């Protein structure tokens, strides 16, 4: 298995893949492949919701189980990153002072609220879908969440620390990879809402835009990206995309 794919799977999932070479070259490939990994995670989460719906489970149960499985398959790292990032931003501190808050093992009130709202949104959205619609929406939304990682690691975005995941992946993804990943994710999203081929791409666009705004704000406050910021970008893009996918005019 190529080292970049190994790194993508070991970084973004709990799959028992033997680690390969870890350097910026492998990191560039891994971050470029992130949407593909997300699509697989989303299909698993959406499939769980669909199966439970078919078995007669209430929507809240199906949605909660789907979100729980997604957290299990990712070690909850993205959710942890979201909580730490929101705590850092909510502290109104900048630079090293904010980064120090993000390193603390506890979660502050801002982080708790962010986790609760995110989990409720994702569980409610997935729980409101059934059958193929749940699988397609989960695939599109989770791919969008990991596409946000690719964009956060684009050339020109610095790392906030000289070490850690942020330093390994920051600035590694070039424009051609971003364009290809965005086009493929958008294509996957087209059938996510039957009868409305425009709504899936809109969900991708809005989810990605929300994550880009978050990353931009984090870079301004922290001086660059960290692994926590990447996790926050994942959960933000995924949540926004899911909400848009379940809207009906």
PDB file of C-alpha atoms in Angstrom:
ATOM      1  CA  UNK A   1       0.000   0.000   0.000  1.00  0.00           C
ATOM      2  CA  UNK A   2       1.414   3.455  -0.875  1.00  0.00           C
ATOM      3  CA  UNK A   3       2.718   5.405   2.090  1.00  0.00           C
ATOM      4  CA  UNK A   4       0.367   8.316   1.456  1.00  0.00           C
ATOM      5  CA  UNK A   5      -2.703   6.076   1.594  1.00  0.00           C
ATOM      6  CA  UNK A   6      -1.381   4.402   4.732  1.00  0.00           C
ATOM      7  CA  UNK A   7      -0.935   7.788   6.366  1.00  0.00           C
ATOM      8  CA  UNK A   8      -4.424   8.898   5.328  1.00  0.00           C
ATOM      9  CA  UNK A   9      -5.996   5.804   6.870  1.00  0.00           C
ATOM     10  CA  UNK A  10      -3.962   5.874  10.078  1.00  0.00           C
ATOM     11  CA  UNK A  11      -4.548   9.613  10.550  1.00  0.00           C
ATOM     12  CA  UNK A  12      -8.248   9.769   9.687  1.00  0.00           C
ATOM     13  CA  UNK A  13      -9.519   6.351  10.834  1.00  0.00           C
ATOM     14  CA  UNK A  14      -8.933   3.567  13.354  1.00  0.00           C
ATOM     15  CA  UNK A  15      -8.309   0.979  10.656  1.00  0.00           C
ATOM     16  CA  UNK A  16      -5.434  -1.306  11.716  1.00  0.00           C
ATOM     17  CA  UNK A  17      -3.102  -0.345   8.890  1.00  0.00           C
ATOM     18  CA  UNK A  18       0.630  -0.778   9.377  1.00  0.00           C
ATOM     19  CA  UNK A  19       2.336   2.599   9.361  1.00  0.00           C
ATOM     20  CA  UNK A  20       4.582   3.442   6.424  1.00  0.00           C
ATOM     21  CA  UNK A  21       6.910   6.335   5.694  1.00  0.00           C
ATOM     22  CA  UNK A  22       5.839   9.546   7.424  1.00  0.00           C
ATOM     23  CA  UNK A  23       7.179  12.700   5.786  1.00  0.00           C
ATOM     24  CA  UNK A  24       5.788  15.728   3.988  1.00  0.00           C
ATOM     25  CA  UNK A  25       5.657  13.915   0.685  1.00  0.00           C
ATOM     26  CA  UNK A  26       3.479  11.176   2.158  1.00  0.00           C
ATOM     27  CA  UNK A  27       1.491  13.851   4.002  1.00  0.00           C
ATOM     28  CA  UNK A  28       0.713  15.628   0.730  1.00  0.00           C
ATOM     29  CA  UNK A  29      -0.717  12.417  -0.721  1.00  0.00           C
ATOM     30  CA  UNK A  30      -2.599  11.609   2.480  1.00  0.00           C
ATOM     31  CA  UNK A  31      -4.276  15.003   2.687  1.00  0.00           C
ATOM     32  CA  UNK A  32      -5.172  14.818  -0.986  1.00  0.00           C
ATOM     33  CA  UNK A  33      -6.824  11.431  -0.413  1.00  0.00           C
ATOM     34  CA  UNK A  34      -8.758  12.650   2.627  1.00  0.00           C
ATOM     35  CA  UNK A  35     -12.096  13.082   0.754  1.00  0.00           C
ATOM     36  CA  UNK A  36     -11.910   9.468  -0.426  1.00  0.00           C
ATOM     37  CA  UNK A  37     -11.467   8.272   3.151  1.00  0.00           C
ATOM     38  CA  UNK A  38     -14.331  10.516   4.217  1.00  0.00           C
ATOM     39  CA  UNK A  39     -16.614   9.045   1.581  1.00  0.00           C
ATOM     40  CA  UNK A  40     -16.020   5.580   3.000  1.00  0.00           C
ATOM     41  CA  UNK A  41     -16.706   6.748   6.549  1.00  0.00           C
ATOM     42  CA  UNK A  42     -19.862   8.524   5.432  1.00  0.00           C
ATOM     43  CA  UNK A  43     -21.143   5.473   3.597  1.00  0.00           C
ATOM     44  CA  UNK A  44     -20.675   3.434   6.773  1.00  0.00           C
ATOM     45  CA  UNK A  45     -22.468   6.019   8.920  1.00  0.00           C
ATOM     46  CA  UNK A  46     -25.289   6.500   6.434  1.00  0.00           C
ATOM     47  CA  UNK A  47     -25.610   2.770   5.950  1.00  0.00           C
ATOM     48  CA  UNK A  48     -25.978   2.316   9.696  1.00  0.00           C
ATOM     49  CA  UNK A  49     -28.798   4.857   9.798  1.00  0.00           C
ATOM     50  CA  UNK A  50     -30.491   3.190   6.823  1.00  0.00           C
ATOM     51  CA  UNK A  51     -30.295  -0.291   8.355  1.00  0.00           C
ATOM     52  CA  UNK A  52     -31.716   0.858  11.679  1.00  0.00           C
ATOM     53  CA  UNK A  53     -34.530   2.705   9.924  1.00  0.00           C
ATOM     54  CA  UNK A  54     -35.325  -0.462   7.988  1.00  0.00           C
ATOM     55  CA  UNK A  55     -35.389  -2.372  11.269  1.00  0.00           C
ATOM     56  CA  UNK A  56     -37.972   0.037  12.651  1.00  0.00           C
ATOM     57  CA  UNK A  57     -35.746   2.132  14.896  1.00  0.00           C
ATOM     58  CA  UNK A  58     -36.836   5.733  15.559  1.00  0.00           C
ATOM     59  CA  UNK A  59     -34.951   8.428  13.684  1.00  0.00           C
ATOM     60  CA  UNK A  60     -33.225   9.677  16.818  1.00  0.00           C
ATOM     61  CA  UNK A  61     -31.837   6.203  17.493  1.00  0.00           C
ATOM     62  CA  UNK A  62     -30.699   5.707  13.903  1.00  0.00           C
ATOM     63  CA  UNK A  63     -29.010   9.119  13.805  1.00  0.00           C
ATOM     64  CA  UNK A  64     -27.308   8.714  17.163  1.00  0.00           C
ATOM     65  CA  UNK A  65     -25.972   5.281  16.217  1.00  0.00           C
ATOM     66  CA  UNK A  66     -24.658   6.596  12.905  1.00  0.00           C
ATOM     67  CA  UNK A  67     -22.847   9.499  14.557  1.00  0.00           C
ATOM     68  CA  UNK A  68     -21.551   7.204  17.283  1.00  0.00           C
ATOM     69  CA  UNK A  69     -20.109   4.831  14.705  1.00  0.00           C
ATOM     70  CA  UNK A  70     -18.428   7.729  12.909  1.00  0.00           C
ATOM     71  CA  UNK A  71     -16.852   8.856  16.185  1.00  0.00           C
ATOM     72  CA  UNK A  72     -15.683   5.311  16.894  1.00  0.00           C
ATOM     73  CA  UNK A  73     -14.142   4.916  13.432  1.00  0.00           C
ATOM     74  CA  UNK A  74     -12.213   8.171  13.850  1.00  0.00           C
ATOM     75  CA  UNK A  75     -11.278   7.804  17.547  1.00  0.00           C
ATOM     76  CA  UNK A  76     -13.332  10.936  18.161  1.00  0.00           C
ATOM     77  CA  UNK A  77     -10.243  12.941  17.198  1.00  0.00           C
ATOM     78  CA  UNK A  78     -12.112  15.394  14.986  1.00  0.00           C
ATOM     79  CA  UNK A  79     -14.653  16.079  17.718  1.00  0.00           C
ATOM     80  CA  UNK A  80     -11.838  16.587  20.210  1.00  0.00           C
ATOM     81  CA  UNK A  81     -10.177  18.975  17.770  1.00  0.00           C
ATOM     82  CA  UNK A  82     -13.417  20.908  17.378  1.00  0.00           C
ATOM     83  CA  UNK A  83     -13.790  21.316  21.145  1.00  0.00           C
ATOM     84  CA  UNK A  84     -10.162  22.403  21.610  1.00  0.00           C
ATOM     85  CA  UNK A  85     -10.295  24.854  18.707  1.00  0.00           C
ATOM     86  CA  UNK A  86     -13.514  26.474  19.902  1.00  0.00           C
ATOM     87  CA  UNK A  87     -12.083  26.748  23.414  1.00  0.00           C
ATOM     88  CA  UNK A  88      -8.990  28.437  21.993  1.00  0.00           C
ATOM     89  CA  UNK A  89     -11.036  30.854  19.917  1.00  0.00           C
ATOM     90  CA  UNK A  90     -13.463  31.472  22.754  1.00  0.00           C
ATOM     91  CA  UNK A  91     -10.654  32.456  25.092  1.00  0.00           C
ATOM     92  CA  UNK A  92     -10.094  35.641  23.053  1.00  0.00           C
ATOM     93  CA  UNK A  93      -6.363  35.004  23.325  1.00  0.00           C
ATOM     94  CA  UNK A  94      -3.964  34.757  20.418  1.00  0.00           C
ATOM     95  CA  UNK A  95      -0.748  32.968  19.520  1.00  0.00           C
ATOM     96  CA  UNK A  96       0.992  30.803  22.134  1.00  0.00           C
ATOM     97  CA  UNK A  97      -1.512  31.699  24.865  1.00  0.00           C
ATOM     98  CA  UNK A  98      -4.413  30.329  22.829  1.00  0.00           C
ATOM     99  CA  UNK A  99      -2.419  27.265  21.785  1.00  0.00           C
ATOM    100  CA  UNK A 100      -1.673  26.532  25.435  1.00  0.00           C
ATOM    101  CA  UNK A 101      -5.401  26.534  26.213  1.00  0.00           C
ATOM    102  CA  UNK A 102      -5.992  24.109  23.353  1.00  0.00           C
ATOM    103  CA  UNK A 103      -3.425  21.691  24.794  1.00  0.00           C
ATOM    104  CA  UNK A 104      -5.238  21.369  28.117  1.00  0.00           C
ATOM    105  CA  UNK A 105      -6.864  17.953  28.713  1.00  0.00           C
ATOM    106  CA  UNK A 106     -10.145  19.425  29.933  1.00  0.00           C
ATOM    107  CA  UNK A 107     -12.926  20.909  27.789  1.00  0.00           C
ATOM    108  CA  UNK A 108     -14.270  24.366  28.506  1.00  0.00           C
ATOM    109  CA  UNK A 109     -17.869  25.588  28.159  1.00  0.00           C
ATOM    110  CA  UNK A 110     -17.363  26.785  24.579  1.00  0.00           C
ATOM    111  CA  UNK A 111     -16.066  23.375  23.578  1.00  0.00           C
ATOM    112  CA  UNK A 112     -18.911  21.551  25.305  1.00  0.00           C
ATOM    113  CA  UNK A 113     -21.537  23.650  23.529  1.00  0.00           C
ATOM    114  CA  UNK A 114     -19.795  23.130  20.175  1.00  0.00           C
ATOM    115  CA  UNK A 115     -19.762  19.343  20.680  1.00  0.00           C
ATOM    116  CA  UNK A 116     -23.405  19.169  21.740  1.00  0.00           C
ATOM    117  CA  UNK A 117     -24.642  21.301  18.852  1.00  0.00           C
ATOM    118  CA  UNK A 118     -22.513  19.434  16.306  1.00  0.00           C
ATOM    119  CA  UNK A 119     -23.606  15.988  17.453  1.00  0.00           C
ATOM    120  CA  UNK A 120     -27.257  17.013  17.576  1.00  0.00           C
ATOM    121  CA  UNK A 121     -27.120  18.474  14.066  1.00  0.00           C
ATOM    122  CA  UNK A 122     -25.407  15.438  12.582  1.00  0.00           C
ATOM    123  CA  UNK A 123     -27.580  12.885  14.392  1.00  0.00           C
ATOM    124  CA  UNK A 124     -30.752  14.782  13.552  1.00  0.00           C
ATOM    125  CA  UNK A 125     -29.837  15.078   9.888  1.00  0.00           C
ATOM    126  CA  UNK A 126     -28.815  11.440   9.418  1.00  0.00           C
ATOM    127  CA  UNK A 127     -31.725  10.237  11.541  1.00  0.00           C
ATOM    128  CA  UNK A 128     -34.156  12.018   9.267  1.00  0.00           C
ATOM    129  CA  UNK A 129     -33.038  10.036   6.235  1.00  0.00           C
ATOM    130  CA  UNK A 130     -33.581   6.418   5.299  1.00  0.00           C
ATOM    131  CA  UNK A 131     -32.566   3.937   2.650  1.00  0.00           C
ATOM    132  CA  UNK A 132     -30.273   5.019  -0.147  1.00  0.00           C
ATOM    133  CA  UNK A 133     -30.811   8.684   0.746  1.00  0.00           C
ATOM    134  CA  UNK A 134     -29.047   8.177   4.092  1.00  0.00           C
ATOM    135  CA  UNK A 135     -26.087   6.426   2.461  1.00  0.00           C
ATOM    136  CA  UNK A 136     -25.726   9.019  -0.298  1.00  0.00           C
ATOM    137  CA  UNK A 137     -26.046  11.976   2.068  1.00  0.00           C
ATOM    138  CA  UNK A 138     -23.592  10.482   4.531  1.00  0.00           C
ATOM    139  CA  UNK A 139     -21.098   9.790   1.765  1.00  0.00           C
ATOM    140  CA  UNK A 140     -21.345  13.321   0.359  1.00  0.00           C
ATOM    141  CA  UNK A 141     -21.229  15.101   3.721  1.00  0.00           C
ATOM    142  CA  UNK A 142     -18.316  13.143   5.165  1.00  0.00           C
ATOM    143  CA  UNK A 143     -16.370  13.495   1.927  1.00  0.00           C
ATOM    144  CA  UNK A 144     -16.978  17.256   2.180  1.00  0.00           C
ATOM    145  CA  UNK A 145     -15.672  17.230   5.742  1.00  0.00           C
ATOM    146  CA  UNK A 146     -12.408  15.643   4.641  1.00  0.00           C
ATOM    147  CA  UNK A 147     -12.215  17.853   1.555  1.00  0.00           C
ATOM    148  CA  UNK A 148     -12.044  20.683   4.086  1.00  0.00           C
ATOM    149  CA  UNK A 149      -8.839  19.093   5.406  1.00  0.00           C
ATOM    150  CA  UNK A 150      -7.316  19.144   1.929  1.00  0.00           C
ATOM    151  CA  UNK A 151      -8.146  22.834   1.583  1.00  0.00           C
ATOM    152  CA  UNK A 152      -6.845  23.642   5.067  1.00  0.00           C
ATOM    153  CA  UNK A 153      -3.522  22.056   4.050  1.00  0.00           C
ATOM    154  CA  UNK A 154      -3.221  23.992   0.798  1.00  0.00           C
ATOM    155  CA  UNK A 155      -0.029  25.781  -0.181  1.00  0.00           C
ATOM    156  CA  UNK A 156       0.445  29.067   1.662  1.00  0.00           C
ATOM    157  CA  UNK A 157      -1.321  28.074   4.896  1.00  0.00           C
ATOM    158  CA  UNK A 158       1.272  27.893   7.704  1.00  0.00           C
ATOM    159  CA  UNK A 159       1.467  25.668  10.755  1.00  0.00           C
ATOM    160  CA  UNK A 160       0.883  27.210  14.182  1.00  0.00           C
ATOM    161  CA  UNK A 161       3.560  25.067  15.838  1.00  0.00           C
ATOM    162  CA  UNK A 162       6.945  23.807  14.623  1.00  0.00           C
ATOM    163  CA  UNK A 163       5.944  20.243  15.453  1.00  0.00           C
ATOM    164  CA  UNK A 164       2.868  18.054  15.506  1.00  0.00           C
ATOM    165  CA  UNK A 165       0.372  17.108  12.812  1.00  0.00           C
ATOM    166  CA  UNK A 166      -0.103  20.689  11.673  1.00  0.00           C
ATOM    167  CA  UNK A 167       3.581  21.111  10.950  1.00  0.00           C
ATOM    168  CA  UNK A 168       3.649  17.828   9.022  1.00  0.00           C
ATOM    169  CA  UNK A 169       0.731  18.581   6.700  1.00  0.00           C
ATOM    170  CA  UNK A 170       0.521  22.394   6.448  1.00  0.00           C
ATOM    171  CA  UNK A 171       1.073  23.723   2.944  1.00  0.00           C
ATOM    172  CA  UNK A 172       1.434  20.298   1.336  1.00  0.00           C
ATOM    173  CA  UNK A 173      -1.571  20.182  -1.008  1.00  0.00           C
ATOM    174  CA  UNK A 174      -1.287  21.853  -4.411  1.00  0.00           C
ATOM    175  CA  UNK A 175      -3.984  23.457  -6.537  1.00  0.00           C
ATOM    176  CA  UNK A 176      -4.440  20.563  -9.034  1.00  0.00           C
ATOM    177  CA  UNK A 177      -5.193  18.128  -6.206  1.00  0.00           C
ATOM    178  CA  UNK A 178      -7.649  20.568  -4.637  1.00  0.00           C
ATOM    179  CA  UNK A 179      -9.482  21.090  -7.923  1.00  0.00           C
ATOM    180  CA  UNK A 180      -9.700  17.354  -8.585  1.00  0.00           C
ATOM    181  CA  UNK A 181     -10.845  16.574  -5.044  1.00  0.00           C
ATOM    182  CA  UNK A 182     -13.479  19.293  -5.168  1.00  0.00           C
ATOM    183  CA  UNK A 183     -14.817  18.135  -8.528  1.00  0.00           C
ATOM    184  CA  UNK A 184     -15.011  14.508  -7.421  1.00  0.00           C
ATOM    185  CA  UNK A 185     -16.701  15.371  -4.122  1.00  0.00           C
ATOM    186  CA  UNK A 186     -19.197  17.557  -5.943  1.00  0.00           C
ATOM    187  CA  UNK A 187     -19.926  14.755  -8.403  1.00  0.00           C
ATOM    188  CA  UNK A 188     -20.545  12.334  -5.540  1.00  0.00           C
ATOM    189  CA  UNK A 189     -22.984  14.839  -4.016  1.00  0.00           C
ATOM    190  CA  UNK A 190     -25.142  15.260  -7.154  1.00  0.00           C
ATOM    191  CA  UNK A 191     -27.365  12.187  -6.488  1.00  0.00           C
ATOM    192  CA  UNK A 192     -27.477  12.786  -2.709  1.00  0.00           C
ATOM    193  CA  UNK A 193     -30.878  14.503  -2.912  1.00  0.00           C
ATOM    194  CA  UNK A 194     -33.147  12.666  -5.398  1.00  0.00           C
ATOM    195  CA  UNK A 195     -34.852  15.034  -7.799  1.00  0.00           C
ATOM    196  CA  UNK A 196     -32.647  17.948  -6.774  1.00  0.00           C
ATOM    197  CA  UNK A 197     -29.248  17.505  -8.446  1.00  0.00           C
ATOM    198  CA  UNK A 198     -28.246  21.052  -7.451  1.00  0.00           C
ATOM    199  CA  UNK A 199     -28.724  20.586  -3.714  1.00  0.00           C
ATOM    200  CA  UNK A 200     -25.811  18.175  -3.187  1.00  0.00           C
ATOM    201  CA  UNK A 201     -23.236  20.450  -4.845  1.00  0.00           C
ATOM    202  CA  UNK A 202     -24.678  23.390  -2.885  1.00  0.00           C
ATOM    203  CA  UNK A 203     -24.155  21.423   0.336  1.00  0.00           C
ATOM    204  CA  UNK A 204     -20.525  20.798  -0.633  1.00  0.00           C
ATOM    205  CA  UNK A 205     -19.985  24.468  -1.448  1.00  0.00           C
ATOM    206  CA  UNK A 206     -21.534  25.775   1.772  1.00  0.00           C
ATOM    207  CA  UNK A 207     -19.835  23.177   3.958  1.00  0.00           C
ATOM    208  CA  UNK A 208     -16.474  23.968   2.421  1.00  0.00           C
ATOM    209  CA  UNK A 209     -17.063  27.725   2.699  1.00  0.00           C
ATOM    210  CA  UNK A 210     -17.910  27.435   6.402  1.00  0.00           C
ATOM    211  CA  UNK A 211     -14.756  25.440   7.084  1.00  0.00           C
ATOM    212  CA  UNK A 212     -12.596  27.877   5.112  1.00  0.00           C
ATOM    213  CA  UNK A 213     -13.908  30.777   7.185  1.00  0.00           C
ATOM    214  CA  UNK A 214     -13.149  28.856  10.372  1.00  0.00           C
ATOM    215  CA  UNK A 215      -9.628  27.982   9.230  1.00  0.00           C
ATOM    216  CA  UNK A 216      -8.967  31.552   8.145  1.00  0.00           C
ATOM    217  CA  UNK A 217     -10.031  32.832  11.568  1.00  0.00           C
ATOM    218  CA  UNK A 218      -7.936  30.192  13.321  1.00  0.00           C
ATOM    219  CA  UNK A 219      -4.851  31.063  11.268  1.00  0.00           C
ATOM    220  CA  UNK A 220      -5.301  34.712  12.165  1.00  0.00           C
ATOM    221  CA  UNK A 221      -5.654  33.931  15.869  1.00  0.00           C
ATOM    222  CA  UNK A 222      -3.209  31.042  16.277  1.00  0.00           C
ATOM    223  CA  UNK A 223      -0.679  31.856  13.571  1.00  0.00           C
ATOM    224  CA  UNK A 224      -1.457  28.761  11.522  1.00  0.00           C
ATOM    225  CA  UNK A 225      -3.189  25.398  11.568  1.00  0.00           C
ATOM    226  CA  UNK A 226      -2.875  22.569  14.065  1.00  0.00           C
ATOM    227  CA  UNK A 227      -4.280  19.074  14.172  1.00  0.00           C
ATOM    228  CA  UNK A 228      -7.129  20.466  16.291  1.00  0.00           C
ATOM    229  CA  UNK A 229      -7.962  23.059  13.649  1.00  0.00           C
ATOM    230  CA  UNK A 230      -8.127  20.312  11.036  1.00  0.00           C
ATOM    231  CA  UNK A 231     -10.557  18.389  13.234  1.00  0.00           C
ATOM    232  CA  UNK A 232     -12.696  21.491  13.647  1.00  0.00           C
ATOM    233  CA  UNK A 233     -12.720  21.991   9.879  1.00  0.00           C
ATOM    234  CA  UNK A 234     -13.891  18.396   9.385  1.00  0.00           C
ATOM    235  CA  UNK A 235     -16.802  18.662  11.799  1.00  0.00           C
ATOM    236  CA  UNK A 236     -17.853  22.112  10.597  1.00  0.00           C
ATOM    237  CA  UNK A 237     -17.947  21.162   6.928  1.00  0.00           C
ATOM    238  CA  UNK A 238     -19.663  17.837   7.632  1.00  0.00           C
ATOM    239  CA  UNK A 239     -22.364  19.414   9.809  1.00  0.00           C
ATOM    240  CA  UNK A 240     -23.157  22.234   7.401  1.00  0.00           C
ATOM    241  CA  UNK A 241     -23.279  19.860   4.446  1.00  0.00           C
ATOM    242  CA  UNK A 242     -25.637  17.475   6.267  1.00  0.00           C
ATOM    243  CA  UNK A 243     -27.986  20.277   7.259  1.00  0.00           C
ATOM    244  CA  UNK A 244     -28.163  21.572   3.691  1.00  0.00           C
ATOM    245  CA  UNK A 245     -28.754  18.074   2.350  1.00  0.00           C
ATOM    246  CA  UNK A 246     -31.855  17.531   4.487  1.00  0.00           C
ATOM    247  CA  UNK A 247     -33.489  20.907   3.790  1.00  0.00           C
ATOM    248  CA  UNK A 248     -36.718  20.873   1.800  1.00  0.00           C
ATOM    249  CA  UNK A 249     -38.286  24.052   0.438  1.00  0.00           C
TER     250      UNK A 249
END
